Tab-separated table of C-alpha atoms and ligand atoms in Angstrom:
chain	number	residue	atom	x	y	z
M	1	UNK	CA	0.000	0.000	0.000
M	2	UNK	CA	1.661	3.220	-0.848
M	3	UNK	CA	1.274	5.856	2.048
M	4	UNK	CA	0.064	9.074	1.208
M	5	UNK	CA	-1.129	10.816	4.108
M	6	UNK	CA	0.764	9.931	7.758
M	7	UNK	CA	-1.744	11.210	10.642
M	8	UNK	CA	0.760	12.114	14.247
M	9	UNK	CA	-0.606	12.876	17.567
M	10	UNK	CA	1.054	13.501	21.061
M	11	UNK	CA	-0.650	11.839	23.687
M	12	UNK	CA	-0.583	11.437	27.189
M	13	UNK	CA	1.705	13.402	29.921
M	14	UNK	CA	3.895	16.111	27.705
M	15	UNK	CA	8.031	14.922	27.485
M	16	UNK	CA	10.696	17.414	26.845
M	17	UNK	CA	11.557	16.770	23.041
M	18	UNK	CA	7.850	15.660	21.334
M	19	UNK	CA	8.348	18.595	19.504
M	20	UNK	CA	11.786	17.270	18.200
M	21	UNK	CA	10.220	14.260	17.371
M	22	UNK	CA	7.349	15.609	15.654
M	23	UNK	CA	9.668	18.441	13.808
M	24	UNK	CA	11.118	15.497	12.557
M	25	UNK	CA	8.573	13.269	11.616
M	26	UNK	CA	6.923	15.943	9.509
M	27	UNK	CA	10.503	17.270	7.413
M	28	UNK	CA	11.487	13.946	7.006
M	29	UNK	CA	7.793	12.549	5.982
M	30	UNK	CA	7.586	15.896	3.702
M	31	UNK	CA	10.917	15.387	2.148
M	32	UNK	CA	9.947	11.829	1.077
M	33	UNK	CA	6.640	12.893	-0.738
M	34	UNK	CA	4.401	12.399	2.306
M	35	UNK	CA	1.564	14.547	3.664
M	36	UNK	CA	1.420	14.991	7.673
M	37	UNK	CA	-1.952	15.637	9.343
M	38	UNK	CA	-1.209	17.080	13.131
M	39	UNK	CA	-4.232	15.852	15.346
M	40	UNK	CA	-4.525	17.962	17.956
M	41	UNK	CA	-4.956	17.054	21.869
M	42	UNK	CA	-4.626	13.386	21.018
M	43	UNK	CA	-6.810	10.911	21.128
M	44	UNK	CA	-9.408	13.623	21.847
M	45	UNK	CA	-8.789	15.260	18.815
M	46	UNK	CA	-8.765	12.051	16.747
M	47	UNK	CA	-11.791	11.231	18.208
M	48	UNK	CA	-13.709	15.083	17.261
M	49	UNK	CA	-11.747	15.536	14.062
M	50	UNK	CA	-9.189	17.716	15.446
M	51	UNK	CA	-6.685	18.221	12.747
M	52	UNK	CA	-4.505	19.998	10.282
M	53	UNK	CA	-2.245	19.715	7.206
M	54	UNK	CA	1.130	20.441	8.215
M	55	UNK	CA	4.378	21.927	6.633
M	56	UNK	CA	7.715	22.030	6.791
M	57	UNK	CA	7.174	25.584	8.568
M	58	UNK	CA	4.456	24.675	10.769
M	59	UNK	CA	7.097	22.845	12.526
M	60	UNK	CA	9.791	25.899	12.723
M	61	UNK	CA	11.279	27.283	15.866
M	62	UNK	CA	9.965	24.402	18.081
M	63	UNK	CA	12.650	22.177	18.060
M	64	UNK	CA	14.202	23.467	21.652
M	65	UNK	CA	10.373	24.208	23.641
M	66	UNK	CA	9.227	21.702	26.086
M	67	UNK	CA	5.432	20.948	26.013
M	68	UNK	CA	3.739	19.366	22.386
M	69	UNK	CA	2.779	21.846	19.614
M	70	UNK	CA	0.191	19.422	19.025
M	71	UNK	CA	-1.059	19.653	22.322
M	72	UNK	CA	-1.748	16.312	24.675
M	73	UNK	CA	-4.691	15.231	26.697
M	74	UNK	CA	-5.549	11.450	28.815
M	75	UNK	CA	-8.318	10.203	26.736
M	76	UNK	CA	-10.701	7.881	28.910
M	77	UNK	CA	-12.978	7.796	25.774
M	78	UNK	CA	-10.543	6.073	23.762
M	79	UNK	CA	-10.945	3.502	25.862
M	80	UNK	CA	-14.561	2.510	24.951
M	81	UNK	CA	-14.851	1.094	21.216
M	82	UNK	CA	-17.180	3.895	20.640
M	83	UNK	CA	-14.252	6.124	20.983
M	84	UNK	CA	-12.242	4.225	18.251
M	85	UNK	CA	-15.097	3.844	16.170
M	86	UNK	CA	-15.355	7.815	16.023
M	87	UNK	CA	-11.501	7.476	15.749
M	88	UNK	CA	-11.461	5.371	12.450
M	89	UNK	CA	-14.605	7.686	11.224
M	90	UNK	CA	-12.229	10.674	11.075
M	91	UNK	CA	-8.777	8.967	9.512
M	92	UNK	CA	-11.372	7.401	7.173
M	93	UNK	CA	-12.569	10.827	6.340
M	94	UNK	CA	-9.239	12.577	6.297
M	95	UNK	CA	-8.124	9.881	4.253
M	96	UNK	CA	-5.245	9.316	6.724
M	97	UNK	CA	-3.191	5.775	5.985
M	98	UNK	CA	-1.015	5.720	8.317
M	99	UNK	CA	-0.735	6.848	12.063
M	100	UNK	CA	2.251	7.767	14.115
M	101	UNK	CA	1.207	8.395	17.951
M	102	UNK	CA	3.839	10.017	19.943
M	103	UNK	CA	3.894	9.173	23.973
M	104	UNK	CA	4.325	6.634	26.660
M	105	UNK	CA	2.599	3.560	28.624
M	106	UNK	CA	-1.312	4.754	27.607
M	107	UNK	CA	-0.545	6.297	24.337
M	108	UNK	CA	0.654	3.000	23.321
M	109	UNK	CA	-1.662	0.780	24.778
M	110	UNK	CA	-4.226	3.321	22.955
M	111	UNK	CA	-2.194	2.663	19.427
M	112	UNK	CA	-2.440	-1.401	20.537
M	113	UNK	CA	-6.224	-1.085	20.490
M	114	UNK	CA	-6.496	0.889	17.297
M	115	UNK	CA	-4.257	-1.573	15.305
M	116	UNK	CA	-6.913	-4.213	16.289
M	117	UNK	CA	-9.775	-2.436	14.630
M	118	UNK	CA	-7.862	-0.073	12.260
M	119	UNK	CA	-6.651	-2.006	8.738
M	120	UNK	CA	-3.661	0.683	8.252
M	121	UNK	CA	-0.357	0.910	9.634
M	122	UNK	CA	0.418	2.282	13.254
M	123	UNK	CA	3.694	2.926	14.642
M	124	UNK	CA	4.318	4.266	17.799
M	125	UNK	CA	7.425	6.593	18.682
M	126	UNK	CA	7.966	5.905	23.046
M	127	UNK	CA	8.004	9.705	24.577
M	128	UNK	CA	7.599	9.569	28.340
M	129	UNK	CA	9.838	10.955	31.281
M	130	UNK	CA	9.181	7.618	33.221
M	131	UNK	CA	11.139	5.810	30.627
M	132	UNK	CA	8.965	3.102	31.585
M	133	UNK	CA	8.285	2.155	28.484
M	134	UNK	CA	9.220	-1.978	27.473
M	135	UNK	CA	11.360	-2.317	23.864
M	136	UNK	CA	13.802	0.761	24.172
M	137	UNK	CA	16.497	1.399	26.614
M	138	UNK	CA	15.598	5.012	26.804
M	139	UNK	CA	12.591	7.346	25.832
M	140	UNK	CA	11.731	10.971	25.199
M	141	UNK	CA	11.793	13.116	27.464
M	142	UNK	CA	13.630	10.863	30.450
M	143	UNK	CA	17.157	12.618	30.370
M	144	UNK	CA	15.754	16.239	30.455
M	145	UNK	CA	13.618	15.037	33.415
M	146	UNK	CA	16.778	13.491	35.229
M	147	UNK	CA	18.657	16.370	34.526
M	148	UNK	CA	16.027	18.561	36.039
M	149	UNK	CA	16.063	16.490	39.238
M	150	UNK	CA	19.901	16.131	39.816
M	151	UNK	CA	19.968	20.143	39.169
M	152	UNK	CA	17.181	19.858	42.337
M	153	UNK	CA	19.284	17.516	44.496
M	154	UNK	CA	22.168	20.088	44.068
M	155	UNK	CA	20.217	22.867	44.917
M	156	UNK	CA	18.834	21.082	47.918
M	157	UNK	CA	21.944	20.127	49.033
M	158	UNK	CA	23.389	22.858	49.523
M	159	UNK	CA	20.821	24.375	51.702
M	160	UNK	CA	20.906	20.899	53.643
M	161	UNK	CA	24.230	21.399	53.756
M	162	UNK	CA	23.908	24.897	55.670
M	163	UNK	CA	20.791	23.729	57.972
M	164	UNK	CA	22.319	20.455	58.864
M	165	UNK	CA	18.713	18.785	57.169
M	166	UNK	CA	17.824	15.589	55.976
M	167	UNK	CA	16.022	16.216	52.668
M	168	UNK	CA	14.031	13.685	51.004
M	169	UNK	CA	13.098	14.794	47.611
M	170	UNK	CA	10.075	13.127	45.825
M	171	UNK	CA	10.832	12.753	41.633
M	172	UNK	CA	8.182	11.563	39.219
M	173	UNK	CA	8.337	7.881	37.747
M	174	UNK	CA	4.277	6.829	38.336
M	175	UNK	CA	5.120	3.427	39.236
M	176	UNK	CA	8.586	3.463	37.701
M	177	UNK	CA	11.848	4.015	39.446
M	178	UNK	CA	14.042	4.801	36.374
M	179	UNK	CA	14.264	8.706	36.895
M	180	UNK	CA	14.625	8.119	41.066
M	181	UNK	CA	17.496	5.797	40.359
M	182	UNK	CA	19.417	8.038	37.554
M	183	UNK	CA	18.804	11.378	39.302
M	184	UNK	CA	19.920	9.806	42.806
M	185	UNK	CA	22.890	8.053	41.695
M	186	UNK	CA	24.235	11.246	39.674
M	187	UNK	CA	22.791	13.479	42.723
M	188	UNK	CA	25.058	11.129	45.321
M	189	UNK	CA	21.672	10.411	47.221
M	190	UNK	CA	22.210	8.981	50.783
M	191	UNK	CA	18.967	7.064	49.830
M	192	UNK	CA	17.336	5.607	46.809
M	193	UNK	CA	13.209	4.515	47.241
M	194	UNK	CA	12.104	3.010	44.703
M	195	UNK	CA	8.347	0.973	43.597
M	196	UNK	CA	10.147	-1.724	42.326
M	197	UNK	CA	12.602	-2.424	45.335
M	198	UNK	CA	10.899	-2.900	49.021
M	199	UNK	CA	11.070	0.049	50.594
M	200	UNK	CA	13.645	-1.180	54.352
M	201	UNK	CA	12.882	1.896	56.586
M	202	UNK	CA	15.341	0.270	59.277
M	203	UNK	CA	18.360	0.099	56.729
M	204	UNK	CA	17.774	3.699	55.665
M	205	UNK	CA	17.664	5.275	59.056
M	206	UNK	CA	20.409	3.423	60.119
M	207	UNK	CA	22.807	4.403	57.329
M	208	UNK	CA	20.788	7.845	57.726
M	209	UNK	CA	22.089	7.871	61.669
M	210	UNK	CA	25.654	6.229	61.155
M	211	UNK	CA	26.759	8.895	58.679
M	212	UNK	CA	25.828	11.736	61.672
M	213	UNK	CA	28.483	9.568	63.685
M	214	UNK	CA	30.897	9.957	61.324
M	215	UNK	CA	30.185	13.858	60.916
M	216	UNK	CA	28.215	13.737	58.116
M	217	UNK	CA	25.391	16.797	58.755
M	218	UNK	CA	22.943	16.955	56.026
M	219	UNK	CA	21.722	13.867	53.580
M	220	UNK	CA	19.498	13.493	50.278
M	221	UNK	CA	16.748	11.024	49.998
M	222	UNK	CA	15.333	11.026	46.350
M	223	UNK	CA	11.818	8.824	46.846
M	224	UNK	CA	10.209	7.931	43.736
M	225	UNK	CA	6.460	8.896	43.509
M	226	UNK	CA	4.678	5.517	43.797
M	227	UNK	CA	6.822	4.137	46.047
M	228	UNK	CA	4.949	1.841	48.079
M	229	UNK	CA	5.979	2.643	51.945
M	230	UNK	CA	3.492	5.579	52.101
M	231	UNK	CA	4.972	8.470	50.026
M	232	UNK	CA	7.378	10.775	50.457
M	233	UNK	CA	5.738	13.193	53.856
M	234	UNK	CA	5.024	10.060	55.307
M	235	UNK	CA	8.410	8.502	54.494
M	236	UNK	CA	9.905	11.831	56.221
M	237	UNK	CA	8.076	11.527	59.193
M	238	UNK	CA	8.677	7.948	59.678
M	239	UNK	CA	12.657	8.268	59.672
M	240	UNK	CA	11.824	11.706	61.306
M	241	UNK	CA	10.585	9.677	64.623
M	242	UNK	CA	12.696	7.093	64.777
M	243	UNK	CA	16.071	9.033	64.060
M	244	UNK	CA	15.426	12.718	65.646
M	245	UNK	CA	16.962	14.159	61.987
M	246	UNK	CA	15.824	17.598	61.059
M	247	UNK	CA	13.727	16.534	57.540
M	248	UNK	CA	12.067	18.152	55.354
M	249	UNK	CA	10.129	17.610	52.022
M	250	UNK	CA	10.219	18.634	48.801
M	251	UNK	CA	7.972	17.810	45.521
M	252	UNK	CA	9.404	18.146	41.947
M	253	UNK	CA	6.330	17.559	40.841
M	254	UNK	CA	5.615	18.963	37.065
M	255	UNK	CA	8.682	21.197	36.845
M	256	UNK	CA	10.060	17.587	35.570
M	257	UNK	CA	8.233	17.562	32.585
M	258	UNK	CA	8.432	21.251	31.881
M	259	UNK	CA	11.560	23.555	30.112
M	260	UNK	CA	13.600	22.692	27.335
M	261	UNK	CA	15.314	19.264	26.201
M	262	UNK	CA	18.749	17.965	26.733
M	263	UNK	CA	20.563	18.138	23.437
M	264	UNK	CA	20.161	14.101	24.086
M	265	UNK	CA	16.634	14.381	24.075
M	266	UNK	CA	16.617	16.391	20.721
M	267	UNK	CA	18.664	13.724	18.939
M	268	UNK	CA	17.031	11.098	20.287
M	269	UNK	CA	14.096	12.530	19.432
M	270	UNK	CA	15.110	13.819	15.880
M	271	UNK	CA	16.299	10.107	15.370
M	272	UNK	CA	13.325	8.179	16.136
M	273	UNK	CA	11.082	10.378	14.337
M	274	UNK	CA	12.739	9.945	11.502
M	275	UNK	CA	12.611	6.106	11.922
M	276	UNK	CA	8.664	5.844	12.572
M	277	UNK	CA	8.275	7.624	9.198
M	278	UNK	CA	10.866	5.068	7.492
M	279	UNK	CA	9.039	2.057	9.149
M	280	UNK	CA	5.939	2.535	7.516
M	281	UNK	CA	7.822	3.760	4.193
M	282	UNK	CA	9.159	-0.094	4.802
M	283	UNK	CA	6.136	-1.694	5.466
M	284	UNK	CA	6.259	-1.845	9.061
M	285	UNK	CA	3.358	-2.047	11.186
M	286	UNK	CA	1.991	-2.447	14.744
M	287	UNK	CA	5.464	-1.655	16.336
M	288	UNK	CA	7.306	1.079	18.622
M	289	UNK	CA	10.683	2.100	17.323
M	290	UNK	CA	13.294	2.094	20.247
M	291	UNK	CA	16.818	1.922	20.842
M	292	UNK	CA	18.490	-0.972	22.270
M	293	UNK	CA	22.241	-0.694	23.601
M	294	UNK	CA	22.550	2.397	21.047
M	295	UNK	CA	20.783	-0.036	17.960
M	296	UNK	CA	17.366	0.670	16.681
M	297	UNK	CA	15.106	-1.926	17.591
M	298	UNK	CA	10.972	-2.533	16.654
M	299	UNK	CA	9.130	-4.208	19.211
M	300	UNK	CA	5.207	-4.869	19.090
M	301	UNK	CA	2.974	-2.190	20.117
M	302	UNK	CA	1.555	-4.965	22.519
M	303	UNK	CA	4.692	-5.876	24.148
M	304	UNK	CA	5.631	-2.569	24.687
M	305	UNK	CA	3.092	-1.425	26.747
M	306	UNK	CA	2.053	-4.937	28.874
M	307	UNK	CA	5.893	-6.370	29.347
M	308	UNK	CA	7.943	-4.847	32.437
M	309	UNK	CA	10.766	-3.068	31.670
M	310	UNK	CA	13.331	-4.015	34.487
M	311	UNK	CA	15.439	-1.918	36.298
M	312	UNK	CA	18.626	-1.618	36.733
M	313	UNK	CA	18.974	-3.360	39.948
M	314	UNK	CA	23.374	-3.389	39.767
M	315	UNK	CA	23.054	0.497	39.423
M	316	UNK	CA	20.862	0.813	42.309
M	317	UNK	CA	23.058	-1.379	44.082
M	318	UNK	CA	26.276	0.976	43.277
M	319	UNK	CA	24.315	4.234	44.201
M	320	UNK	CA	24.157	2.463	47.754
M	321	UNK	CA	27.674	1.905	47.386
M	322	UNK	CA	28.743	5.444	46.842
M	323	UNK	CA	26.287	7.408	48.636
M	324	UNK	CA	26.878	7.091	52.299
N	1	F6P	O1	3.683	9.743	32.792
N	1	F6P	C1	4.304	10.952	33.026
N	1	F6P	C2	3.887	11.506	34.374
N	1	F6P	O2	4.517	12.763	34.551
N	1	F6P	C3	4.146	10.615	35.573
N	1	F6P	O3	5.451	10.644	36.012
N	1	F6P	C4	3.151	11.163	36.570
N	1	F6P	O4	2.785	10.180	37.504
N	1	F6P	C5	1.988	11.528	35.706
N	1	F6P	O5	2.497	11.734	34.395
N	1	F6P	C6	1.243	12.760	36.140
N	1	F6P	O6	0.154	12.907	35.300
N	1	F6P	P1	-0.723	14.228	35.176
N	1	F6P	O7	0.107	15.267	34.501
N	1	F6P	O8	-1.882	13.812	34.345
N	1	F6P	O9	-1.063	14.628	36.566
């Protein structure tokens, strides 16, 4: 089937560096005779009809802003097959034969769904900061959102530092530990809580307590949000109680997914854009493109959104090591 028309959406929570990734997908779709229809807000917007021809200029000056030109939104009614019948309606009628979706865990477990009732081609380019997503060893969006956390823990540190605090920062992840793990091992974290590790309380105020022996005054806990021993204030107070340390909170919160990418990002993102329009120029379908040890890699749309991505248990393991 020759593709005429590729249909791109951003979907679910924004990443630093969708826009690099739909910059590309559009010049490099363009530049090999291919029109690009921008859905807006989604799923949403494929559901209501939400959408626009784009060119090569539509897509200028956007390469370094966080946030999606395209805007995003968490579609519940995509979710009902009413809400991909109305979805197949409209690339029917904008005579879209192909679909790129842009985004992590839901906006791929969205494109799974589609490719079960849709006849065309879907391929699926893995934006998230929670890297969370199975088939790629990184995706869009994660190193901005690490480096906005380690530039966090340094700032928190040093006020630590001058108050003689405990601070135990909360990062975002859902129930993924990748950027809690990344950001605390480059931030020298005294402590690393993650979902996908048991959360040992006693351990932690114990290596919290013997580094005030040995004249250590202030300490960095990064807890991943999800983590299952009660989140972060209650964390706090826990180790609070049972160790007398002056703690306090803070919340990174959105700030992670805000600002501008990491050159890394940009690349990464300018690369794999490029490779969701080549897939389906190949004949690919049903797939997420990824990168694997620094190789691109295809992996089904299914797998990638219901298999686990581990993590990186020997890094966690050396961040213990080195932060005490
Ligand atoms: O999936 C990205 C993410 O930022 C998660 O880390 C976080 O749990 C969630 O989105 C927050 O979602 P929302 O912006 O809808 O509150």
């Amino acid at each position: 089937m020759t593709i005429q028309r590729i249909g791109v959406l951003t979907s679910g929570g924004d990443a630093p560096g969708m826009n690099a990734a739909l910059r590309a997908i559009v010049r490099f779709a363009i530049q090999h005779g291919v029109e690009v229809a921008g859905i807006r807000r989604g799923y949403d917007g494929l559901q209501t009809g939400d959408i626009a021809v784009m060119d090569m200029g539509s897509v200028s000056g956007i390469l370094h802003r966080g946030g999606t030109a395209l805007k995003s939104s968490r579609c519940l009614g995509f979710k009902t097959d009413e809400g991909r019948r109305k979805a197949i309606d409209t690339l029917e009628r904008e005579r879209i034969d192909a679909l790129i979706t842009i985004g992590g865990n839901g906006t791929t477990s969205g494109a799974d769904a589609l490719s079960l009732v849709w006849d065309k081609p879907i391929i699926g380019v893995p934006s998230t900061i929670d890297n969370d997503l199975y088939g790629t060893d990184f995706t869009i969006g994660f190193d901005t959102a690490v480096t906005i956390a380690v530039e966090a823990i340094d700032r928190l540190r040093d006020t630590a530092e001058a108050h003689e605090r405990t601070f135990f920062v909360e990062v975002m992840g859902r129930d993924a530990g990748f950027i809690a793990l990344l950001s605390g091992l480059a931030g020298g974290a005294e402590g690393i809580l993650l979902p996908e590790v048991e959360c040992d309380l006693d351990d932690l105020c114990e290596k919290l307590v013997k580094g005030r022996q040995r004249g250590k005054m202030s300490s960095v806990v990064v807890v991943a949000e999800g983590e299952e021993a009660g989140g972060v204030f209650e964390i706090a107070k826990k180790v609070k109680e049972r160790t007398g340390l002056d703690a306090r909170v803070c919340v990174l919160g959105h700030t992670q997914r805000g600002g501008s990418p990491t050159a890394t990002d940009r690349i990464r993102a300018s690369r794999f854009g490029a490779w969701a329009v080549q897939a389906l120029l190949d004949g690919e379908r049903g797939k997420i493109v990824g990168e694997i040890k620094g190789e691109q890699r295809f992996t089904s749309l299914h797998d990638a959104c219901t298999q686990k991505k581990p993590i990186d248990l020997g890094l966690l393991e050396l961040a213990k090591i080195l932060g005490t």
